[in-house]
RNA sequence: GCCGACGUAGCUCAAUCGGCAGAGCAACGGUCUUGUAAACCGUAGGUCAGGGGUUCGAUUCCCCUCGUCGGCUCCA
């Protein structure tokens, strides 16, 4: 370290000269509350870091993404300290910041109870109030091992540090190990310490708002072969307001939960008699599903798809040919033995579509051949992962397989991606990004050249759509790379929707061939593609996206007639008849509830249009609209009202 | 599959420290005939998820199974 009296640094783009021994915090005139750390030469560092000649120093604000990560990481430390004080036997795992919060893993005798979390949170508040300082200290590997002798998981991390596949973590980086000491601000006494790369807030007092959220089991280093630790999740924010906003968002998401809305709106249920992950759709959900499917069918027809149907069960040989039994047997329902053969419920449609392809000789003139099916598949999802409609054991995929030549592949993929995005937009999703999943270096079949070509083609096609493209290295299925379309919903959550996968492998395994113009036999390329993914899942996503308030074209009941009194029922009956003739799903509430109650019921059912009629409307040959917003429009001539409704349905707009 | 919590009427939720299970909404029957989010009265509804155990007695305590929820792992 140079003992220069003056050093030159670059601060906010401008050169400055400071005295030797100046810290980044001093140089930035940071208060430790709004500016909580510094970026020195692009690396996040503590404010207490001494700046050196030539350093480029920038502030990290607590309300920046990086700043919040530091805040959350420091909060994780406070939590770990509190946990170890209350549960002295608790051994430390890892404790990184994550999106919207942080967690820390602990090896404890007993899993945490909600009551334990309260105690930990209480102790954390005391630590925050006390204002313990975070002090960084470099240690040698040997010294760290000695200091952390009682922390077996930390020792393991130290051991990993130098390894060939050195993973970056918040505990250990590639180089020098550091330990952060939490010191009493008055006495300077050591309160707690943790192996950590940092940086940290200067003081625990700089944590403006935090809350412990939940606890649960988590495998050490993410592998189910390892022991299970207990993880506590928390959140922390730069202000109380920001935290309240976040908690509000969570509440809002909860209100949209499709499982809750599905029951409330009488759309679907999971009868326990059927078994976990098997849904039944009630009439109201059934209508929505039918409309979704009908519209999709129509669009596929227009786009040149052929419709096929295949059974739900097959002899095992098919999945031996396809290779699914090699890779996914664990995820399939166990076989049924009959007549000396083993039958499996189908987990994938593609092998059956391949059989259709090869049922006779194929000509290049037939390509691209696009086979489409609403194919129901069954997968044995592990009991802990089944989740509403988004993770089920029986589902219907809107599955298509496109067989084409290598020359056609690029254009076919381009138009396919455009088709997929257009259709998703019609269902009301319009904020997308694409994800390109590439070869898993371990789990793959086929040649590197094929993968290379397929991946590059997909990349090119994805880029041609000018949507944000995120890479997912190693995320592909064993038989080929894929593009997935991720959609952001009404409250900004992202859902994986459509997938488009290139496959050079299955055509090989099924020995698919077509005859080219020159008479030679050639192998087609296969494109797998599910647009909704599964209808069930897509249905669930739409419920959440619309918070149950479907646009008129999808709404199970589009119009409900509400008579002011019983005398007006038949008039509304006539209006309803006219609407029905125009294909509108309409009901008249002729129950003996009062009008106000009927409005309340229709409102709760999220019916897009309420048509009220009383003496005044009847005299004018009119009806009065009430919309979901509560807004009303009185005395609308019947024909005009019908036109408005039909128009909204036909244009598939939200109202 | 693993860790944890939970399961009371169709729904939301009470109560019973082991002693005949209770309310609102919904349903059904009646009265009322109404102008933009809940009229009034009444009736019915439960093997307290299922099975086993402990006990004079179990919805309550214990065990198993099923299911749900929150995590982890997995997701063709």
XYZ file of C-alpha atoms (C1' of nucleotides) in Angstrom:
731
model
C 0.000 0.000 0.000
C 1.463 3.351 -0.962
C 1.725 6.026 1.672
C 1.251 8.849 -0.804
C 0.075 12.055 0.751
C -2.074 12.893 -2.180
C -3.848 10.553 -4.489
C -5.800 11.167 -7.626
C -9.163 9.545 -8.082
C -12.025 9.920 -10.510
C -15.217 10.869 -8.777
C -18.483 11.079 -10.670
C -16.497 11.384 -13.882
C -14.293 14.229 -12.637
C -10.695 13.970 -11.446
C -10.088 14.839 -7.851
C -7.190 14.881 -5.513
C -7.683 13.564 -1.995
C -5.401 12.957 0.934
C -3.900 9.532 1.426
C -5.968 7.423 3.831
C -9.239 8.769 2.517
C -12.063 6.265 2.484
C -14.496 5.856 -0.352
C -17.218 7.097 1.972
C -15.285 10.275 2.752
C -14.509 10.862 -0.900
C -18.177 10.488 -1.765
C -19.283 12.458 1.304
C -21.616 9.502 1.871
C -23.978 9.536 4.830
C -24.211 5.758 5.048
C -27.995 5.973 4.863
C -28.762 6.998 1.302
C -25.346 6.289 -0.157
C -24.411 3.028 1.481
C -21.523 1.674 -0.545
C -19.146 2.608 -3.277
C -18.274 1.199 -6.603
C -14.526 1.293 -6.986
C -13.302 0.544 -10.479
C -16.643 -1.133 -11.107
C -16.504 -3.357 -8.008
C -18.941 -2.830 -5.156
C -17.015 -2.060 -1.965
C -17.645 -0.841 1.571
C -17.660 2.876 2.221
C -14.775 2.254 4.634
C -12.546 1.070 1.811
C -9.426 3.243 1.383
C -9.212 4.695 -2.078
C -6.031 4.291 -4.054
C -4.363 6.366 -6.696
C -6.168 6.093 -10.010
C -9.377 4.642 -8.583
C -12.664 5.431 -10.199
C -15.154 5.905 -7.370
C -18.917 5.974 -7.761
C -21.687 6.004 -5.148
C -24.114 3.127 -4.650
C -27.462 4.448 -3.462
C -29.659 2.364 -1.201
C -32.574 2.784 -3.602
C -30.669 1.370 -6.554
C -30.821 -2.267 -7.477
C -27.270 -2.824 -6.250
C -27.923 -0.808 -3.134
C -30.971 -2.829 -2.211
C -29.010 -6.043 -2.718
C -26.389 -4.799 -0.253
C -29.078 -3.712 2.201
C -30.730 -7.127 1.954
C -27.482 -8.958 2.322
C -26.687 -6.970 5.455
C -30.156 -7.700 6.776
C -29.485 -11.394 6.191
C -26.428 -11.044 8.413
C -28.487 -9.411 11.131
C -30.953 -12.262 10.881
C -28.230 -14.882 11.131
C -26.814 -13.144 14.185
C -30.248 -13.097 15.817
C -30.806 -16.757 14.976
C -27.475 -17.808 16.454
C -28.116 -15.801 19.595
C -31.504 -17.406 20.100
C -30.501 -20.859 18.845
C -26.838 -21.256 19.790
C -26.688 -24.632 18.060
C -27.663 -23.201 14.684
C -24.943 -23.656 12.061
C -24.732 -21.255 9.164
C -25.393 -22.115 5.535
C -25.471 -19.323 2.993
C -27.345 -16.038 3.108
C -27.527 -14.126 -0.159
C -29.814 -11.329 -1.323
C -32.481 -12.449 -3.807
C -35.143 -10.670 -5.779
C -37.205 -8.581 -3.359
C -35.400 -9.857 -0.320
C -32.898 -12.286 1.128
C -32.639 -15.599 2.850
C -30.278 -17.398 5.140
C -29.996 -21.159 5.570
C -29.387 -22.737 8.947
C -28.742 -26.211 10.189
C -30.892 -26.417 13.311
C -32.174 -29.215 15.516
C -35.809 -28.221 15.085
C -37.347 -26.437 12.097
C -38.380 -22.866 12.829
C -41.932 -22.217 13.933
C -43.818 -19.003 13.105
C -43.251 -18.115 16.727
C -39.505 -18.554 16.333
C -39.600 -16.130 13.409
C -41.283 -13.560 15.600
C -38.595 -13.913 18.216
C -35.856 -13.656 15.598
C -37.473 -10.593 14.091
C -37.741 -8.966 17.485
C -34.084 -9.576 18.204
C -33.201 -8.235 14.750
C -34.981 -4.974 15.524
C -32.837 -4.626 18.620
C -29.668 -5.243 16.628
C -30.730 -2.701 14.020
C -31.453 -0.177 16.719
C -28.147 -0.809 18.397
C -26.353 0.228 15.222
C -23.661 -2.423 15.103
C -20.981 -1.618 12.560
C -19.931 -4.003 9.812
C -16.143 -4.267 9.769
C -14.282 -6.055 7.035
C -11.209 -8.104 7.822
C -9.045 -10.052 5.415
C -8.049 -13.517 6.571
C -5.891 -16.272 5.208
C -7.566 -19.570 4.353
C -5.881 -21.188 7.337
C -6.976 -18.485 9.734
C -10.513 -18.624 8.396
C -10.617 -22.375 8.883
C -9.516 -21.940 12.430
C -11.973 -19.159 13.215
C -14.862 -20.989 11.604
C -14.046 -24.412 12.979
C -17.559 -24.646 14.403
C -19.193 -23.820 11.062
C -18.911 -26.941 8.910
C -20.785 -25.430 5.961
C -18.561 -22.392 5.852
C -15.544 -24.659 5.937
C -16.961 -26.474 2.963
C -17.284 -23.173 1.113
C -13.691 -22.296 1.890
C -12.713 -25.675 0.530
C -14.650 -25.008 -2.651
C -13.074 -21.637 -3.191
C -9.911 -22.791 -4.796
C -11.493 -25.660 -6.671
C -11.447 -26.003 -10.422
C -15.125 -25.087 -10.746
C -14.883 -22.210 -8.279
C -18.413 -20.905 -7.968
C -18.965 -17.276 -7.244
C -20.964 -16.719 -4.107
C -21.594 -14.028 -1.569
C -19.437 -15.906 0.931
C -16.289 -16.548 -0.992
C -15.011 -15.040 -4.190
C -12.120 -16.217 -6.224
C -9.404 -14.558 -4.155
C -8.838 -13.280 -0.650
C -11.206 -14.499 2.057
C -12.781 -11.893 4.273
C -14.729 -11.999 7.479
C -17.187 -9.327 8.494
C -17.274 -8.506 12.188
C -20.332 -6.929 13.701
C -19.085 -4.552 16.376
C -20.837 -2.815 19.212
C -20.730 0.883 18.261
C -19.875 2.010 21.797
C -17.484 -0.577 23.126
C -16.184 -1.879 19.820
C -16.807 -5.335 21.199
C -17.331 -8.186 18.719
C -20.994 -9.201 18.614
C -20.942 -11.613 15.710
C -18.999 -12.493 12.595
C -19.509 -14.208 9.298
C -17.414 -15.294 6.376
C -18.461 -12.915 3.632
C -17.239 -11.064 0.563
C -19.366 -8.020 1.282
C -19.857 -5.227 0.805
C -22.137 -4.220 3.633
C -23.889 -1.225 5.024
C -21.666 0.743 7.397
C -24.062 0.054 10.261
C -27.116 -2.057 11.028
C -28.847 1.229 11.737
C -28.893 1.774 7.998
C -31.627 -0.861 7.591
C -34.764 1.246 7.187
C -37.383 -1.511 6.856
C -37.415 -5.284 6.912
C -39.721 -8.178 7.625
C -39.296 -11.927 7.921
C -41.603 -13.658 5.495
C -41.514 -17.429 5.834
C -39.363 -20.416 6.486
C -38.981 -23.745 4.797
C -36.575 -26.551 4.093
C -33.832 -26.126 1.541
C -31.158 -28.568 0.439
C -27.597 -27.561 1.155
C -26.072 -26.222 -2.046
C -29.266 -26.989 -3.919
C -28.882 -30.721 -4.211
C -31.371 -33.221 -2.843
C -28.444 -35.526 -2.129
C -27.281 -33.072 0.518
C -28.734 -32.550 3.979
C -31.695 -30.279 4.283
C -31.261 -26.982 6.060
C -33.905 -24.572 7.270
C -34.205 -21.412 5.235
C -35.748 -18.180 6.448
C -36.848 -15.691 3.837
C -37.103 -11.996 4.562
C -37.511 -8.764 2.721
C -35.840 -5.399 3.255
C -36.371 -2.000 1.672
C -34.927 1.460 1.570
C -38.015 2.849 3.230
C -41.095 1.799 5.087
C -43.217 3.030 2.186
C -41.376 0.914 -0.347
C -41.803 -2.103 1.852
C -45.513 -1.452 2.301
C -45.823 -1.121 -1.461
C -44.149 -4.463 -1.883
C -46.400 -6.124 0.681
C -49.376 -4.597 -1.092
C -48.208 -6.117 -4.350
C -48.057 -9.505 -2.699
C -51.579 -9.032 -1.408
C -52.762 -8.055 -4.863
C -51.148 -11.179 -6.296
C -52.894 -13.242 -3.655
C -56.253 -11.820 -4.654
C -55.575 -12.918 -8.202
C -54.632 -16.443 -7.226
C -56.368 -18.621 -9.806
C -57.000 -21.337 -7.249
C -59.010 -18.938 -5.129
C -60.777 -17.288 -8.067
C -61.414 -20.668 -9.661
C -63.488 -21.671 -6.655
C -65.158 -18.288 -6.223
C -66.165 -18.011 -9.853
C -67.124 -21.689 -10.072
C -64.662 -22.376 -12.882
C -62.922 -25.601 -11.856
C -62.046 -27.759 -8.897
C -59.753 -30.567 -7.848
C -61.991 -33.257 -6.360
C -59.966 -35.264 -3.894
C -61.588 -38.391 -5.263
C -59.659 -37.903 -8.508
C -56.282 -37.501 -6.913
C -53.807 -34.687 -6.671
C -53.247 -32.526 -9.729
C -56.315 -33.667 -11.647
C -58.778 -30.883 -12.404
C -62.405 -30.885 -13.449
C -63.778 -27.874 -15.260
C -67.234 -26.722 -14.216
C -69.671 -25.274 -16.765
C -68.378 -21.708 -16.357
C -64.769 -22.773 -16.720
C -65.793 -25.140 -19.466
C -67.166 -22.307 -21.578
C -63.978 -20.319 -21.264
C -61.945 -23.332 -22.207
C -64.132 -24.076 -25.168
C -63.836 -20.498 -26.451
C -60.076 -20.582 -25.980
C -59.847 -23.840 -27.886
C -62.281 -22.847 -30.629
C -60.439 -19.676 -31.366
C -57.098 -21.453 -31.339
C -58.441 -24.137 -33.701
C -59.676 -21.533 -36.103
C -56.383 -19.720 -36.155
C -54.449 -22.946 -36.642
C -56.696 -23.917 -39.483
C -56.017 -20.569 -41.143
C -52.304 -21.039 -40.599
C -52.220 -24.314 -42.477
C -52.246 -26.871 -39.673
C -53.744 -30.337 -40.033
C -55.688 -31.683 -37.103
C -54.954 -35.103 -35.714
C -56.042 -37.196 -32.751
C -54.116 -39.770 -30.797
C -54.888 -42.053 -27.853
C -53.983 -41.464 -24.208
C -52.223 -44.750 -23.715
C -49.662 -46.782 -25.588
C -47.441 -49.811 -25.365
C -44.050 -49.076 -23.921
C -42.211 -49.670 -27.147
C -43.201 -46.256 -28.459
C -41.400 -44.513 -25.618
C -38.424 -46.769 -25.993
C -38.125 -45.653 -29.592
C -38.548 -41.995 -28.645
C -36.136 -42.255 -25.740
C -38.594 -40.811 -23.256
C -38.361 -43.881 -21.082
C -34.618 -43.403 -20.832
C -34.866 -39.806 -19.787
C -38.214 -39.306 -18.142
C -39.426 -42.640 -16.771
C -39.522 -41.095 -13.289
C -41.976 -38.509 -14.488
C -44.332 -41.008 -16.070
C -47.157 -42.887 -14.405
C -46.041 -46.479 -13.852
C -47.054 -48.947 -16.551
C -50.083 -51.199 -16.635
C -49.455 -54.812 -17.510
C -51.952 -56.499 -19.741
C -51.824 -59.293 -22.292
C -48.154 -59.587 -21.636
C -47.460 -55.994 -22.653
C -46.716 -52.866 -20.684
C -48.868 -49.851 -21.371
C -48.049 -46.275 -20.393
C -50.213 -43.213 -20.112
C -48.833 -40.783 -22.629
C -46.635 -38.019 -21.267
C -45.907 -36.509 -24.700
C -47.727 -36.334 -28.002
C -44.772 -36.154 -30.341
C -44.069 -39.871 -30.732
C -47.634 -40.455 -31.821
C -47.487 -37.635 -34.310
C -44.341 -39.209 -35.690
C -46.285 -42.401 -36.286
C -48.793 -40.408 -38.287
C -45.982 -38.905 -40.314
C -44.519 -42.248 -41.167
C -47.825 -44.006 -41.743
C -47.125 -43.701 -45.444
C -44.464 -42.381 -47.750
C -44.101 -38.619 -47.600
C -43.225 -36.245 -50.398
C -41.268 -33.026 -50.167
C -44.402 -31.459 -51.645
C -46.233 -32.100 -48.375
C -43.737 -30.153 -46.306
C -43.945 -28.287 -44.097
C -46.446 -30.720 -42.636
C -48.021 -29.240 -39.530
C -49.830 -31.672 -37.247
C -51.885 -30.168 -34.452
C -53.716 -31.743 -31.582
C -55.217 -30.812 -28.257
C -53.436 -33.771 -26.807
C -54.053 -34.820 -23.238
C -50.991 -36.067 -21.429
C -50.336 -37.445 -17.972
C -47.203 -36.884 -16.014
C -46.343 -38.100 -12.592
C -45.398 -34.812 -10.985
C -43.861 -35.266 -7.573
C -46.342 -34.721 -4.776
C -44.682 -31.563 -3.492
C -44.768 -29.711 -6.788
C -48.403 -30.043 -7.806
C -49.802 -26.530 -7.830
C -53.265 -25.406 -8.931
C -53.640 -25.448 -12.687
C -50.050 -24.466 -13.313
C -48.531 -27.792 -12.309
C -50.874 -30.717 -12.768
C -50.712 -34.433 -13.435
C -53.200 -34.472 -16.271
C -53.249 -31.718 -18.852
C -54.090 -30.955 -22.420
C -51.382 -29.485 -24.575
C -52.117 -27.495 -27.688
C -49.367 -29.437 -29.282
C -48.110 -29.174 -32.814
C -45.271 -30.828 -34.623
C -44.011 -29.388 -37.823
C -42.011 -31.511 -40.220
C -39.971 -29.587 -42.738
C -36.746 -29.610 -44.687
C -33.631 -27.916 -43.380
C -34.086 -25.276 -46.035
C -37.573 -24.501 -44.836
C -36.636 -24.471 -41.190
C -35.650 -20.823 -40.876
C -38.729 -19.377 -42.576
C -40.984 -21.800 -40.823
C -39.604 -20.795 -37.434
C -39.942 -17.131 -38.250
C -43.568 -17.347 -39.253
C -44.219 -19.683 -36.352
C -42.843 -17.234 -33.808
C -44.883 -14.469 -35.335
C -47.978 -16.669 -35.257
C -47.422 -17.551 -31.632
C -46.965 -13.951 -30.539
C -49.986 -12.768 -32.505
C -52.171 -15.402 -30.928
C -50.951 -14.651 -27.415
C -51.760 -10.998 -28.036
C -55.288 -11.970 -29.006
C -55.672 -13.575 -25.604
C -54.641 -10.305 -24.003
C -50.949 -10.845 -23.280
C -48.770 -8.317 -25.029
C -45.589 -7.830 -23.036
C -43.043 -10.470 -23.974
C -39.452 -11.430 -23.943
C -37.815 -14.482 -25.417
C -35.544 -16.998 -23.795
C -33.122 -19.140 -25.730
C -32.275 -22.413 -24.017
C -29.112 -24.016 -25.222
C -27.525 -27.432 -24.953
C -27.026 -29.037 -21.603
C -23.436 -30.277 -21.900
C -24.345 -33.489 -20.110
C -27.913 -34.237 -21.063
C -28.138 -34.204 -24.840
C -28.227 -36.386 -27.897
C -27.125 -35.644 -31.443
C -24.102 -34.002 -32.948
C -22.541 -30.693 -31.993
C -22.992 -29.461 -35.560
C -26.728 -30.068 -35.437
C -27.030 -28.292 -32.125
C -24.944 -25.435 -33.368
C -27.063 -24.986 -36.458
C -30.343 -25.315 -34.587
C -29.287 -22.891 -31.886
C -28.045 -20.300 -34.342
C -31.246 -20.557 -36.343
C -33.339 -20.015 -33.256
C -31.195 -17.103 -32.179
C -31.505 -15.487 -35.556
C -35.261 -15.910 -35.579
C -35.589 -14.607 -32.035
C -33.490 -11.580 -32.862
C -35.519 -10.870 -35.966
C -38.542 -10.291 -33.740
C -36.631 -7.515 -31.988
C -37.808 -8.670 -28.600
C -35.567 -8.829 -25.601
C -33.638 -12.107 -25.733
C -32.394 -13.765 -22.572
C -29.995 -16.682 -22.666
C -30.643 -19.826 -20.678
C -27.416 -21.769 -21.052
C -27.829 -25.489 -20.640
C -31.601 -25.196 -20.305
C -32.589 -27.179 -23.372
C -34.286 -30.562 -23.411
C -32.080 -33.447 -24.455
C -33.197 -33.463 -28.070
C -32.827 -29.853 -29.143
C -32.579 -26.159 -28.293
C -35.681 -24.097 -27.673
C -37.083 -20.612 -27.660
C -39.624 -19.907 -25.004
C -41.912 -16.940 -24.961
C -42.155 -15.324 -21.559
C -45.122 -13.069 -20.976
C -45.510 -10.394 -18.329
C -48.984 -10.250 -16.863
C -51.092 -7.348 -15.697
C -49.104 -6.973 -12.481
C -45.705 -7.558 -14.009
C -45.129 -11.187 -13.167
C -43.580 -13.289 -15.878
C -44.889 -16.650 -16.986
C -43.313 -19.045 -19.381
C -45.836 -19.501 -22.157
C -45.082 -20.946 -25.538
C -42.098 -23.064 -26.375
C -40.654 -23.712 -29.790
C -38.134 -26.503 -29.962
C -35.995 -27.723 -32.787
C -35.407 -31.427 -32.910
C -32.968 -33.336 -35.091
C -33.150 -36.333 -32.838
C -36.632 -37.804 -32.949
C -36.782 -37.887 -36.769
C -33.641 -39.973 -36.513
C -35.020 -42.327 -33.892
C -38.269 -42.771 -35.763
C -36.447 -42.979 -39.086
C -38.713 -40.349 -40.549
C -38.183 -39.780 -44.244
C -39.610 -37.958 -47.164
C -38.757 -38.209 -50.794
C -37.098 -35.172 -52.291
C -37.570 -33.689 -55.755
C -34.509 -35.573 -56.917
C -35.964 -38.849 -55.753
C -33.612 -39.204 -52.798
C -34.840 -40.072 -49.329
C -34.228 -37.361 -46.801
C -34.789 -36.799 -43.144
C -37.129 -34.010 -42.089
C -36.425 -31.586 -39.284
C -39.006 -31.540 -36.554
C -40.257 -28.497 -34.689
C -42.137 -29.026 -31.435
C -44.324 -26.239 -30.332
C -46.920 -25.694 -27.668
C -48.520 -22.303 -27.637
C -50.495 -22.305 -24.443
C -48.121 -24.835 -22.993
C -51.085 -26.588 -21.510
C -54.611 -25.326 -21.688
C -54.965 -25.749 -17.944
C -51.899 -23.693 -17.208
C -52.755 -21.016 -19.735
C -56.239 -20.878 -18.274
C -54.732 -20.333 -14.840
C -52.454 -17.604 -16.146
C -55.361 -15.830 -17.816
C -57.399 -15.993 -14.620
C -54.540 -14.278 -12.789
C -53.807 -11.844 -15.587
C -57.422 -10.692 -15.714
C -57.988 -11.204 -11.984
C -61.040 -13.239 -12.995
C -62.548 -10.332 -14.950
C -62.314 -11.874 -18.395
C -62.787 -9.746 -21.477
C -66.279 -10.201 -22.929
C -65.287 -12.698 -25.618
C -63.966 -15.084 -22.955
C -66.352 -14.284 -20.100
C -68.502 -17.302 -19.231
C -71.549 -15.061 -18.838
C -71.203 -12.029 -21.037
C -74.419 -10.261 -20.174
C -76.793 -10.504 -17.268
C -80.237 -8.974 -17.402
C -81.375 -7.431 -14.139
C -85.013 -6.455 -13.858
C -85.880 -3.597 -11.544
C -88.870 -5.636 -10.459
C -90.488 -8.879 -11.445
C -92.681 -7.063 -13.956
C -89.640 -6.354 -16.112
C -88.408 -9.919 -16.440
C -90.191 -10.715 -19.671
C -88.968 -7.534 -21.349
C -85.401 -8.502 -20.508
C -86.196 -11.998 -21.688
C -86.901 -10.535 -25.125
C -83.665 -8.575 -25.084
C -81.794 -11.706 -24.028
C -83.355 -13.658 -26.880
C -82.070 -11.108 -29.367
C -78.615 -11.240 -27.821
C -78.610 -15.008 -27.878
C -79.446 -14.886 -31.572
C -76.264 -12.910 -32.016
C -74.289 -15.582 -30.182
C -74.054 -13.778 -26.872
C -74.021 -15.741 -23.601
C -76.705 -14.007 -21.613
C -78.735 -14.756 -18.517
C -81.672 -12.953 -16.956
C -81.693 -12.927 -13.177
C -85.299 -13.744 -12.421
C -84.651 -14.825 -8.847
C -86.623 -13.123 -6.100
C -83.566 -11.278 -4.848
C -83.860 -7.515 -4.845
C -82.322 -5.618 -7.718
C -79.441 -4.365 -5.577
C -78.569 -7.897 -4.596
C -78.637 -9.026 -8.207
C -76.200 -6.282 -9.089
C -73.961 -7.349 -6.271
C -74.077 -10.969 -7.411
C -73.316 -10.062 -11.021
C -70.530 -7.785 -9.886
C -68.995 -10.550 -7.814
C -69.295 -12.922 -10.749
C -67.394 -10.286 -12.769
C -69.953 -10.277 -15.572
C -68.837 -7.652 -18.114
C -72.259 -6.230 -18.952
C -75.270 -5.820 -16.707
C -78.398 -4.754 -18.517
C -81.023 -3.237 -16.242
C -84.570 -2.507 -17.252
C -87.435 -0.872 -15.406
C -90.531 1.051 -16.400
C -88.564 3.980 -17.782
C -86.398 1.799 -20.012
C -89.351 -0.186 -21.250
C -91.245 2.971 -22.154
C -88.238 4.090 -24.209
C -87.503 0.681 -25.752
C -84.173 0.864 -23.990
C -81.967 -0.782 -21.401
C -79.472 0.635 -18.912
C -75.896 -0.570 -18.792
C -73.939 -1.135 -15.677
C -70.319 -2.068 -16.269
C -67.877 -3.856 -14.015
C -66.339 -0.515 -13.162
C -69.635 0.504 -11.568
C -70.113 3.051 -14.311
C -73.569 3.198 -15.834
C -75.203 4.308 -19.051
C -78.954 4.720 -18.908
C -81.669 4.594 -21.535
C -79.653 2.949 -24.316
C -81.929 1.803 -27.185
C -81.985 -1.993 -27.275
C -80.497 -2.303 -30.783
C -77.682 0.018 -29.857
C -76.986 -1.915 -26.660
C -76.831 -5.166 -28.583
C -74.487 -3.618 -31.128
C -72.167 -2.393 -28.382
C -71.995 -5.799 -26.768
C -71.540 -7.727 -30.001
C -68.842 -5.318 -31.052
C -66.904 -5.745 -27.806
C -67.062 -9.506 -28.145
C -66.063 -9.550 -31.790
C -63.120 -7.260 -31.282
C -62.000 -9.289 -28.271
C -61.378 -6.134 -26.279
C -61.336 -5.802 -22.518
C -63.997 -3.605 -21.011
C -39.740 -37.072 -3.188
C -37.798 -33.928 1.185
C -38.806 -30.055 5.425
C -42.795 -27.551 7.862
C -47.901 -25.901 8.675
C -52.879 -27.010 8.032
C -57.784 -29.973 7.093
C -64.820 -28.238 11.418
C -71.638 -27.283 6.781
C -71.120 -25.735 -0.510
C -67.945 -21.012 1.061
C -65.581 -17.871 5.091
C -64.634 -18.826 9.968
C -65.964 -19.864 15.603
C -66.045 -23.284 19.846
C -64.816 -27.632 22.830
C -57.790 -27.027 28.505
C -61.136 -34.975 26.509
C -67.931 -34.564 28.029
C -74.846 -33.614 23.134
C -70.595 -28.900 17.304
C -71.960 -22.744 16.181
C -72.455 -18.192 13.144
C -72.599 -15.338 8.517
C -73.053 -16.129 3.353
C -74.850 -19.770 -0.217
C -79.143 -23.530 -0.753
C -84.433 -24.475 0.109
C -89.666 -22.510 1.727
C -92.486 -18.181 2.575
C -93.538 -12.659 2.927
C -92.159 -8.230 0.203
C -92.227 -6.094 -5.793
C -88.177 -2.754 -5.302
C -83.710 2.213 -10.246
C -77.404 0.611 -9.741
C -72.753 -3.849 -4.435
C -76.349 -7.652 0.714
C -84.960 -6.867 2.201
C -87.319 -9.809 6.160
C -88.918 -14.480 8.501
C -88.228 -19.563 8.565
C -86.163 -24.630 7.123
C -82.488 -27.852 6.143
C -77.428 -28.767 6.071
C -71.793 -32.141 9.868
C -69.196 -39.910 10.519
C -65.327 -32.382 12.814
C -60.627 -35.323 5.644
C -60.269 -41.042 6.059
C -58.405 -45.207 8.990
C -56.277 -47.113 13.462
C -54.810 -46.442 18.717
C -55.115 -44.442 23.980
C -59.585 -43.498 27.141
C -65.609 -44.723 30.723
C -65.870 -41.175 26.704
C -61.820 -38.473 21.049
C -63.541 -33.280 16.587
C -59.840 -32.420 20.710
C -54.173 -36.644 22.571
C -50.878 -40.370 19.563
C -49.810 -43.103 14.784
C -50.770 -43.984 9.528
C -53.070 -42.543 4.856
C -55.193 -38.853 1.668
C -55.533 -33.768 0.447
C -54.235 -28.490 0.701
C -50.706 -24.522 1.629
C -45.418 -22.491 2.031
C -40.349 -23.734 0.905
C -36.414 -27.128 -1.493
C -35.449 -30.465 -5.503
C -37.663 -31.521 -10.248
C -40.418 -29.758 -14.687
C -39.904 -33.648 -21.764
